[in-house]
Amino acid sequence: MEQLRDLGIRLAMDEPVGDDLPMAAAHALTRGIDSPSLRELAGLSKGQSREAVDLFRQAMDELGCPVPDKSAARLHLMRQAAANILAGKGDPEDLAHEIYWQACYAGRPELRPVGDHFLELYAGWGATYKETEDAVAAMKAAARSFLRDYPA
């Protein structure tokens, strides 16, 4: 289901995913995820992107996990970056910048201070923190706080 959710996020962010959807549907079916529209989607070929997108949206509704709007997709990407900071996956500076970037364009004023805080951490990485461990600890504390304050 996670692969389907990720495709839904990419679709919400206006990324071209139509050609990937039939194969993703087929993989989901083999893992026991099923809905009428998902079965129909799995039978489409690569050249049917528009139909694939429509069927994918319908399948996600049937599965109880509708494709989010762009604002919700950006919040998801922010949460994903924060979780990666906590898990030690990826570069903390890049992930902090990702959170800032998504907050700027989420269209949700309450996320702007979150983005600004991660920008401060990102910008202060070399200047504020003498030790990398201190910078990482500050990033992790901010990520933990963000995930607590903005649950999925």
XYZ file of C-alpha atoms in Angstrom:
152
model
C 0.000 0.000 0.000
C 2.940 2.292 0.675
C 3.973 2.241 -2.992
C 0.443 3.245 -3.989
C 0.414 6.051 -1.400
C 3.749 7.317 -2.702
C 2.367 7.358 -6.233
C -0.650 9.282 -4.926
C 1.693 11.863 -3.398
C 3.613 12.161 -6.665
C 0.335 12.535 -8.570
C -0.799 15.265 -6.171
C 2.506 17.050 -6.817
C 1.768 17.007 -10.566
C 4.518 14.523 -11.366
C 3.887 12.356 -14.429
C 3.040 8.937 -12.986
C 0.452 7.625 -15.448
C 2.762 5.112 -17.106
C 3.832 3.685 -13.720
C 0.330 3.069 -12.428
C -0.659 -0.180 -14.210
C 2.483 -1.996 -13.013
C 2.069 -0.620 -9.488
C -1.527 -1.865 -9.505
C -0.382 -5.320 -10.635
C 2.219 -5.440 -7.854
C -0.394 -4.366 -5.301
C -2.740 -7.123 -6.444
C 0.016 -9.724 -5.992
C 0.467 -8.470 -2.402
C -3.228 -8.942 -1.650
C -4.403 -5.346 -2.066
C -7.562 -5.450 -4.148
C -10.369 -3.306 -5.496
C -12.375 -3.389 -8.734
C -10.667 -0.307 -10.150
C -7.234 -1.592 -9.140
C -7.869 -4.770 -11.161
C -8.953 -2.709 -14.147
C -5.923 -0.428 -13.768
C -3.555 -3.413 -13.746
C -4.889 -4.393 -17.173
C -4.041 -1.091 -18.861
C -0.983 -0.604 -21.047
C 1.595 2.179 -20.788
C 0.011 4.367 -23.466
C -3.195 4.859 -21.483
C -1.898 7.404 -18.954
C -5.037 9.543 -18.679
C -7.270 6.511 -18.100
C -4.688 5.129 -15.662
C -4.747 8.304 -13.573
C -8.545 8.309 -13.408
C -8.661 4.621 -12.443
C -5.893 5.115 -9.899
C -7.818 7.911 -8.190
C -10.916 5.717 -8.149
C -8.963 2.724 -6.808
C -7.414 4.791 -4.031
C -10.891 6.003 -3.031
C -12.099 2.381 -3.000
C -9.129 1.419 -0.818
C -9.941 4.184 1.663
C -6.794 6.156 0.889
C -7.782 8.953 -1.508
C -5.142 10.871 -3.433
C -4.431 13.961 -1.315
C -4.546 17.534 -2.491
C -1.230 19.315 -3.034
C -1.204 20.861 0.459
C -1.679 17.493 2.166
C 0.949 15.965 -0.132
C 3.453 18.638 0.904
C 2.711 17.960 4.588
C 3.298 14.260 3.931
C 6.657 15.051 2.298
C 7.598 17.210 5.279
C 6.698 14.405 7.674
C 8.663 11.928 5.564
C 11.754 14.169 5.642
C 11.418 14.609 9.423
C 11.107 10.838 9.898
C 14.232 10.364 7.770
C 16.127 12.851 9.962
C 15.151 10.825 13.047
C 16.062 7.542 11.375
C 19.417 8.858 10.182
C 18.472 8.300 6.541
C 19.864 10.898 4.175
C 21.691 14.141 4.743
C 20.105 16.134 7.606
C 20.897 19.453 5.902
C 19.162 18.383 2.699
C 16.198 17.021 4.635
C 15.864 20.250 6.645
C 15.901 22.217 3.402
C 13.212 19.888 2.006
C 10.997 20.598 5.021
C 11.532 24.334 4.590
C 10.799 24.184 0.861
C 7.600 22.163 1.242
C 6.383 24.433 4.061
C 6.879 27.508 1.860
C 4.601 26.139 -0.849
C 2.092 24.165 1.217
C -0.402 27.014 1.278
C -0.868 26.483 4.999
C 0.228 29.489 7.074
C 0.592 27.368 10.225
C 3.431 25.430 8.556
C 5.489 28.519 7.760
C 7.065 28.783 11.258
C 7.994 25.097 11.019
C 9.713 25.728 7.699
C 11.444 28.814 9.074
C 12.765 26.848 12.049
C 14.229 24.178 9.779
C 15.714 26.926 7.585
C 17.421 28.372 10.674
C 18.826 24.951 11.497
C 19.928 24.464 7.901
C 21.516 27.918 7.636
C 23.185 27.640 11.034
C 24.645 24.196 10.391
C 28.245 25.348 10.092
C 28.062 28.710 11.844
C 26.017 27.915 14.951
C 27.112 24.384 15.744
C 30.783 23.605 16.292
C 30.192 19.871 16.290
C 28.213 17.920 13.708
C 26.668 15.862 16.516
C 25.172 19.008 18.056
C 23.682 20.041 14.715
C 22.219 16.585 14.138
C 20.801 16.552 17.680
C 19.115 19.923 17.044
C 17.672 18.655 13.762
C 16.385 15.499 15.443
C 14.768 17.486 18.252
C 13.038 19.735 15.717
C 11.933 16.723 13.648
C 10.556 14.962 16.741
C 8.635 18.076 17.743
C 7.237 18.560 14.250
C 6.039 14.941 13.989
C 4.402 15.217 17.410
C 2.671 18.510 16.574
C 1.548 17.452 13.069
C 0.494 13.791 13.242
C -0.450 11.916 10.085
